[in-house]
Amino acid sequence: AKLILTHHPSFTLIILITTPPFKVGSTASYIAAFFATIPLISFHQLPPIPLDPASYDSPDALTSDLVNLNNVHVRVALTSTLRSLIIDLFCYPALEIAAHLGIPAYNFFTSNTSCLALYLHLPNIYPDTMDNFKDIDTVFHLPWLPPTPLNHLPDTTLLKNTIKCDFLINCTAHLAKSAGNIINTFETLEPKAVKALSLGFSIPDGPNQTQTPPIFCVGPLIDTHRNGNGDKGEECMEIAVGLERSGQRFSWVVSNPPPNNNKQGFSKGSHPSLEGFLDHTSGGVGHDSVGGFVTHCGWNSVLESICTGVPMVAWLLYAEQKLNKILLLEELKLALPVNESENGLVSAE
């Protein structure tokens, strides 16, 4: 929103916020402080939807209903002098409201252009096979992307005919129905994919063909104040042993373990510690250069590393990170992979 105001200072922006049917951290103080500083950006909290989280088998099913049922509130919020609507990938039901009101709706895609190109094809790949994607090694080819195995798609799509898979397929099916896709990337990073999507191409839409909408590259947008999730104690032990055995100097940033999950080997103080480990490695922390970055390949982390000129080691977790890894390894040549066991653990060796 602040980036849009930088280029169009006469605009007024309203951010719609859903009210989930469960407790979340309060944002009231942040919103008040933000609005006091930048009054041209305001926040509108949508009324709560009476949903019972306990009646759902998965968070994905709850999210799907929450977004769909909020349409009535979105319709009321948009009946004003708004000129356009920007939505998240998962909020595709709001496209119907924007079309009814005659205002353009743009999708803000927080990953890269290569991933967006694949997502645009995903609804048409999905019906072509009866098998689960996780069980096949078919490689998907697009002229502007590295060869992509279908079993590298996000985990939510690997098991067909599940609620979370159908939800993501519906989300991606609506990417081509927006007025355009705003992407957190820049042209020199992905020139082939950006050129292909800028020119546009046809994709099947039922019995017809539809042209992909225009794209707008606005990156790199980097969140420098995010809070990461804690690592599992077992994996932290393996990382610590592996780093020490490598004989290299390094800086290691680790979140504290949750209060109710204080794994053996971690102290209860303000810093996680392994017995004697910090004594052995304290010299590396003071070094003023970083030669490499071990990353889960989330797009924010990737952009941060690229913008600081640091090569990466790709250690994946979930979502579209396997697709990002392919881009980094095969296309950009900016990362090396790590080897995982069958259960996903990376050992000290």
mmCIF file of C-alpha atoms in Angstrom, residues 61-300:
data_model
loop_
_atom_site.group_PDB
_atom_site.id
_atom_site.type_symbol
_atom_site.label_atom_id
_atom_site.label_comp_id
_atom_site.label_asym_id
_atom_site.label_seq_id
_atom_site.Cartn_x
_atom_site.Cartn_y
_atom_site.Cartn_z
ATOM 1 C CA ALA A 61 -11.775 -25.937 4.792
ATOM 2 C CA LEU A 62 -12.373 -23.256 7.429
ATOM 3 C CA THR A 63 -10.391 -20.696 5.403
ATOM 4 C CA SER A 64 -12.351 -21.515 2.247
ATOM 5 C CA ASP A 65 -15.720 -20.983 3.970
ATOM 6 C CA LEU A 66 -14.511 -17.840 5.755
ATOM 7 C CA VAL A 67 -13.443 -16.201 2.490
ATOM 8 C CA ASN A 68 -16.594 -17.210 0.594
ATOM 9 C CA LEU A 69 -19.037 -16.184 3.326
ATOM 10 C CA ASN A 70 -17.330 -12.785 3.677
ATOM 11 C CA ASN A 71 -18.466 -11.826 0.180
ATOM 12 C CA VAL A 72 -21.633 -10.214 1.498
ATOM 13 C CA HIS A 73 -19.525 -7.934 3.723
ATOM 14 C CA VAL A 74 -17.028 -7.233 0.925
ATOM 15 C CA ARG A 75 -19.922 -6.164 -1.320
ATOM 16 C CA VAL A 76 -21.045 -3.597 1.257
ATOM 17 C CA ALA A 77 -17.476 -2.351 1.777
ATOM 18 C CA LEU A 78 -16.892 -1.875 -1.952
ATOM 19 C CA THR A 79 -20.122 0.024 -2.642
ATOM 20 C CA SER A 80 -18.409 3.391 -2.564
ATOM 21 C CA THR A 81 -16.091 5.488 -4.711
ATOM 22 C CA LEU A 82 -13.434 2.779 -4.955
ATOM 23 C CA ARG A 83 -11.625 2.626 -8.284
ATOM 24 C CA SER A 84 -9.991 -0.812 -7.978
ATOM 25 C CA LEU A 85 -9.560 -3.797 -5.684
ATOM 26 C CA ILE A 86 -6.356 -5.705 -4.863
ATOM 27 C CA ILE A 87 -6.861 -9.203 -3.489
ATOM 28 C CA ASP A 88 -4.762 -12.047 -2.180
ATOM 29 C CA LEU A 89 -4.542 -15.332 -4.100
ATOM 30 C CA PHE A 90 -6.869 -17.025 -1.593
ATOM 31 C CA CYS A 91 -9.545 -14.303 -1.721
ATOM 32 C CA TYR A 92 -10.686 -15.051 -5.277
ATOM 33 C CA PRO A 93 -14.447 -15.015 -4.406
ATOM 34 C CA ALA A 94 -14.183 -11.205 -4.209
ATOM 35 C CA LEU A 95 -13.627 -11.145 -8.003
ATOM 36 C CA GLU A 96 -17.361 -11.728 -8.409
ATOM 37 C CA ILE A 97 -18.152 -8.677 -6.291
ATOM 38 C CA ALA A 98 -15.708 -6.474 -8.208
ATOM 39 C CA ALA A 99 -17.209 -7.599 -11.531
ATOM 40 C CA HIS A 100 -20.726 -6.858 -10.284
ATOM 41 C CA LEU A 101 -19.671 -3.352 -9.216
ATOM 42 C CA GLY A 102 -17.749 -2.748 -12.434
ATOM 43 C CA ILE A 103 -14.343 -2.126 -10.827
ATOM 44 C CA PRO A 104 -11.098 -3.879 -11.811
ATOM 45 C CA ALA A 105 -9.660 -6.416 -9.372
ATOM 46 C CA TYR A 106 -5.947 -7.205 -9.281
ATOM 47 C CA ASN A 107 -4.278 -10.186 -7.655
ATOM 48 C CA PHE A 108 -1.205 -9.559 -5.475
ATOM 49 C CA PHE A 109 1.041 -12.593 -5.979
ATOM 50 C CA THR A 110 3.694 -12.697 -3.255
ATOM 51 C CA SER A 111 5.961 -15.254 -4.936
ATOM 52 C CA ASN A 112 7.819 -15.101 -8.258
ATOM 53 C CA THR A 113 6.785 -14.883 -11.919
ATOM 54 C CA SER A 114 7.913 -18.429 -12.714
ATOM 55 C CA CYS A 115 5.651 -19.788 -9.983
ATOM 56 C CA LEU A 116 2.766 -17.645 -11.249
ATOM 57 C CA ALA A 117 3.232 -19.003 -14.789
ATOM 58 C CA LEU A 118 3.017 -22.566 -13.500
ATOM 59 C CA TYR A 119 0.000 -21.742 -11.318
ATOM 60 C CA LEU A 120 -1.798 -20.338 -14.375
ATOM 61 C CA HIS A 121 -1.441 -23.770 -16.011
ATOM 62 C CA LEU A 122 -2.233 -25.794 -12.890
ATOM 63 C CA PRO A 123 -6.050 -25.970 -13.313
ATOM 64 C CA ASN A 124 -5.497 -27.549 -16.727
ATOM 65 C CA ILE A 125 -2.807 -30.011 -15.612
ATOM 66 C CA TYR A 126 -4.941 -31.192 -12.715
ATOM 67 C CA PRO A 127 -7.727 -33.038 -14.625
ATOM 68 C CA ASP A 128 -5.334 -34.710 -17.091
ATOM 69 C CA THR A 129 -4.229 -37.485 -14.737
ATOM 70 C CA MET A 130 -6.067 -39.788 -12.354
ATOM 71 C CA ASP A 131 -2.947 -40.230 -10.219
ATOM 72 C CA ASN A 132 -1.855 -38.150 -7.271
ATOM 73 C CA PHE A 133 0.944 -35.779 -8.257
ATOM 74 C CA LYS A 134 3.123 -37.099 -5.434
ATOM 75 C CA ASP A 135 3.173 -40.561 -7.068
ATOM 76 C CA ILE A 136 4.262 -39.536 -10.562
ATOM 77 C CA ASP A 137 7.553 -38.193 -11.874
ATOM 78 C CA THR A 138 6.166 -36.452 -14.969
ATOM 79 C CA VAL A 139 8.118 -33.300 -15.814
ATOM 80 C CA PHE A 140 6.194 -30.194 -16.828
ATOM 81 C CA HIS A 141 7.783 -28.135 -19.610
ATOM 82 C CA LEU A 142 7.283 -24.479 -20.422
ATOM 83 C CA PRO A 143 9.754 -22.722 -22.761
ATOM 84 C CA TRP A 144 10.589 -20.006 -20.221
ATOM 85 C CA LEU A 145 10.859 -22.238 -17.127
ATOM 86 C CA PRO A 146 13.302 -24.950 -16.047
ATOM 87 C CA PRO A 147 11.805 -28.481 -16.328
ATOM 88 C CA THR A 148 9.529 -28.893 -13.289
ATOM 89 C CA PRO A 149 8.515 -32.312 -11.864
ATOM 90 C CA LEU A 150 4.834 -32.330 -10.955
ATOM 91 C CA ASN A 151 5.676 -33.859 -7.573
ATOM 92 C CA HIS A 152 7.470 -30.575 -6.789
ATOM 93 C CA LEU A 153 4.164 -28.704 -6.712
ATOM 94 C CA PRO A 154 2.972 -27.380 -3.322
ATOM 95 C CA ASP A 155 2.110 -30.099 -0.808
ATOM 96 C CA THR A 156 -1.546 -29.063 -0.830
ATOM 97 C CA THR A 157 -1.903 -30.208 -4.476
ATOM 98 C CA LEU A 158 -0.156 -33.574 -4.214
ATOM 99 C CA LEU A 159 -3.223 -35.505 -2.989
ATOM 100 C CA LYS A 160 -6.099 -35.016 -5.432
ATOM 101 C CA ASN A 161 -9.754 -34.677 -4.463
ATOM 102 C CA THR A 162 -8.991 -33.326 -0.994
ATOM 103 C CA ILE A 163 -10.462 -30.126 0.429
ATOM 104 C CA LYS A 164 -7.136 -28.281 0.561
ATOM 105 C CA CYS A 165 -6.166 -29.395 -2.956
ATOM 106 C CA ASP A 166 -9.498 -28.363 -4.479
ATOM 107 C CA PHE A 167 -9.254 -25.020 -2.652
ATOM 108 C CA LEU A 168 -5.832 -24.203 -4.128
ATOM 109 C CA ILE A 169 -6.912 -25.336 -7.611
ATOM 110 C CA ASN A 170 -9.892 -22.958 -7.384
ATOM 111 C CA CYS A 171 -7.545 -20.173 -6.285
ATOM 112 C CA THR A 172 -5.181 -20.689 -9.229
ATOM 113 C CA ALA A 173 -8.079 -21.047 -11.691
ATOM 114 C CA HIS A 174 -9.079 -17.452 -10.923
ATOM 115 C CA LEU A 175 -5.611 -15.946 -11.484
ATOM 116 C CA ALA A 176 -6.411 -15.470 -15.175
ATOM 117 C CA LYS A 177 -9.751 -13.835 -14.366
ATOM 118 C CA SER A 178 -8.310 -10.787 -12.619
ATOM 119 C CA ALA A 179 -7.519 -7.485 -14.320
ATOM 120 C CA GLY A 180 -3.835 -8.162 -13.713
ATOM 121 C CA ASN A 181 -1.324 -9.800 -11.398
ATOM 122 C CA ILE A 182 0.958 -7.710 -9.174
ATOM 123 C CA ILE A 183 4.137 -9.696 -8.481
ATOM 124 C CA ASN A 184 6.867 -9.339 -5.864
ATOM 125 C CA THR A 185 9.764 -9.642 -8.313
ATOM 126 C CA PHE A 186 11.757 -7.573 -10.813
ATOM 127 C CA GLU A 187 12.373 -8.056 -14.521
ATOM 128 C CA THR A 188 16.145 -8.559 -14.481
ATOM 129 C CA LEU A 189 15.749 -11.452 -12.041
ATOM 130 C CA GLU A 190 13.336 -13.436 -14.234
ATOM 131 C CA PRO A 191 13.596 -11.918 -17.733
ATOM 132 C CA LYS A 192 12.207 -14.903 -19.672
ATOM 133 C CA ALA A 193 9.175 -15.495 -17.456
ATOM 134 C CA VAL A 194 8.426 -11.770 -17.157
ATOM 135 C CA LYS A 195 8.623 -11.339 -20.941
ATOM 136 C CA ALA A 196 6.334 -14.324 -21.562
ATOM 137 C CA LEU A 197 3.681 -13.113 -19.131
ATOM 138 C CA SER A 198 4.024 -9.494 -20.294
ATOM 139 C CA LEU A 199 3.279 -10.578 -23.866
ATOM 140 C CA GLY A 200 0.544 -12.878 -22.596
ATOM 141 C CA PHE A 201 -0.386 -16.361 -23.758
ATOM 142 C CA SER A 202 -3.526 -18.404 -24.169
ATOM 143 C CA ILE A 203 -4.587 -21.012 -21.652
ATOM 144 C CA PRO A 204 -7.620 -23.321 -21.794
ATOM 145 C CA ASP A 205 -10.745 -22.075 -20.025
ATOM 146 C CA GLY A 206 -13.209 -24.936 -20.302
ATOM 147 C CA PRO A 207 -14.033 -25.359 -24.003
ATOM 148 C CA ASN A 208 -12.594 -21.912 -24.795
ATOM 149 C CA GLN A 209 -9.243 -20.156 -24.618
ATOM 150 C CA THR A 210 -8.486 -17.139 -22.458
ATOM 151 C CA GLN A 211 -5.566 -14.719 -22.547
ATOM 152 C CA THR A 212 -3.490 -14.259 -19.427
ATOM 153 C CA PRO A 213 -3.913 -10.806 -17.848
ATOM 154 C CA PRO A 214 -1.074 -8.243 -17.676
ATOM 155 C CA ILE A 215 1.519 -8.371 -14.920
ATOM 156 C CA PHE A 216 3.079 -5.616 -12.814
ATOM 157 C CA CYS A 217 6.478 -6.292 -11.206
ATOM 158 C CA VAL A 218 6.795 -4.260 -7.991
ATOM 159 C CA GLY A 219 9.644 -6.062 -6.223
ATOM 160 C CA PRO A 220 11.718 -6.483 -4.359
ATOM 161 C CA LEU A 221 9.367 -5.960 -1.413
ATOM 162 C CA ILE A 222 11.245 -7.345 1.595
ATOM 163 C CA ASP A 223 9.871 -7.733 5.113
ATOM 164 C CA THR A 224 12.791 -6.965 7.407
ATOM 165 C CA HIS A 225 10.857 -7.308 10.682
ATOM 166 C CA ARG A 226 9.215 -10.709 10.424
ATOM 167 C CA ASN A 227 9.055 -13.264 13.215
ATOM 168 C CA GLY A 228 10.127 -16.748 12.149
ATOM 169 C CA ASN A 229 8.881 -20.081 13.406
ATOM 170 C CA GLY A 230 11.020 -22.084 15.808
ATOM 171 C CA ASP A 231 13.076 -25.023 14.592
ATOM 172 C CA LYS A 232 12.554 -28.508 15.957
ATOM 173 C CA GLY A 233 15.015 -29.349 18.721
ATOM 174 C CA GLU A 234 16.192 -32.525 16.960
ATOM 175 C CA GLU A 235 17.010 -30.651 13.781
ATOM 176 C CA CYS A 236 18.722 -27.842 15.700
ATOM 177 C CA MET A 237 21.001 -30.427 17.315
ATOM 178 C CA GLU A 238 21.880 -31.841 13.883
ATOM 179 C CA ILE A 239 22.512 -28.351 12.495
ATOM 180 C CA ALA A 240 24.772 -27.481 15.432
ATOM 181 C CA VAL A 241 26.839 -30.655 15.102
ATOM 182 C CA GLY A 242 27.080 -30.308 11.322
ATOM 183 C CA LEU A 243 28.171 -26.670 11.503
ATOM 184 C CA GLU A 244 30.835 -27.401 14.092
ATOM 185 C CA ARG A 245 32.201 -30.365 12.110
ATOM 186 C CA SER A 246 32.426 -28.244 8.953
ATOM 187 C CA GLY A 247 35.318 -26.258 10.418
ATOM 188 C CA GLN A 248 33.908 -23.072 8.865
ATOM 189 C CA ARG A 249 33.134 -19.813 10.625
ATOM 190 C CA PHE A 250 29.431 -18.982 10.684
ATOM 191 C CA SER A 251 26.640 -16.960 12.276
ATOM 192 C CA TRP A 252 23.631 -18.969 13.452
ATOM 193 C CA VAL A 253 20.273 -17.299 14.178
ATOM 194 C CA VAL A 254 17.765 -19.511 16.030
ATOM 195 C CA SER A 255 14.372 -18.781 17.593
ATOM 196 C CA ASN A 256 13.757 -19.748 21.203
ATOM 197 C CA PRO A 257 11.833 -23.028 21.564
ATOM 198 C CA PRO A 258 8.181 -22.698 22.657
ATOM 199 C CA PRO A 259 7.747 -22.500 26.470
ATOM 200 C CA ASN A 260 5.961 -25.866 26.579
ATOM 201 C CA ASN A 261 8.482 -27.579 24.320
ATOM 202 C CA ASN A 262 11.853 -26.968 25.940
ATOM 203 C CA LYS A 263 13.895 -29.637 24.184
ATOM 204 C CA GLN A 264 16.907 -31.249 25.827
ATOM 205 C CA GLY A 265 20.029 -29.306 25.018
ATOM 206 C CA PHE A 266 18.420 -25.857 25.070
ATOM 207 C CA SER A 267 18.689 -23.536 28.027
ATOM 208 C CA LYS A 268 15.702 -21.707 29.523
ATOM 209 C CA GLY A 269 17.409 -18.351 29.187
ATOM 210 C CA SER A 270 17.103 -15.753 26.490
ATOM 211 C CA HIS A 271 19.431 -17.626 24.116
ATOM 212 C CA PRO A 272 19.124 -21.243 22.951
ATOM 213 C CA SER A 273 22.315 -23.094 23.808
ATOM 214 C CA LEU A 274 23.914 -26.500 23.439
ATOM 215 C CA GLU A 275 26.333 -27.580 26.152
ATOM 216 C CA GLY A 276 29.705 -26.034 25.351
ATOM 217 C CA PHE A 277 28.613 -25.172 21.823
ATOM 218 C CA LEU A 278 28.626 -21.380 22.105
ATOM 219 C CA ASP A 279 32.049 -21.474 23.765
ATOM 220 C CA HIS A 280 33.448 -23.281 20.723
ATOM 221 C CA THR A 281 31.834 -21.050 18.128
ATOM 222 C CA SER A 282 31.657 -17.545 19.624
ATOM 223 C CA GLY A 283 34.451 -16.221 17.387
ATOM 224 C CA GLY A 284 32.431 -16.587 14.206
ATOM 225 C CA VAL A 285 29.606 -14.319 15.314
ATOM 226 C CA GLY A 286 31.842 -11.244 15.326
ATOM 227 C CA HIS A 287 32.927 -11.710 11.712
ATOM 228 C CA ASP A 288 31.668 -8.862 9.534
ATOM 229 C CA SER A 289 30.975 -10.883 6.363
ATOM 230 C CA VAL A 290 28.538 -13.638 5.481
ATOM 231 C CA GLY A 291 29.557 -16.062 2.742
ATOM 232 C CA GLY A 292 26.323 -18.019 2.419
ATOM 233 C CA PHE A 293 22.733 -18.228 3.599
ATOM 234 C CA VAL A 294 20.850 -21.425 4.473
ATOM 235 C CA THR A 295 17.257 -20.701 3.469
ATOM 236 C CA HIS A 296 13.934 -22.535 3.326
ATOM 237 C CA CYS A 297 13.435 -20.827 -0.074
ATOM 238 C CA GLY A 298 10.495 -18.720 0.995
ATOM 239 C CA TRP A 299 10.370 -15.910 -1.546
ATOM 240 C CA ASN A 300 10.956 -13.113 0.987
#
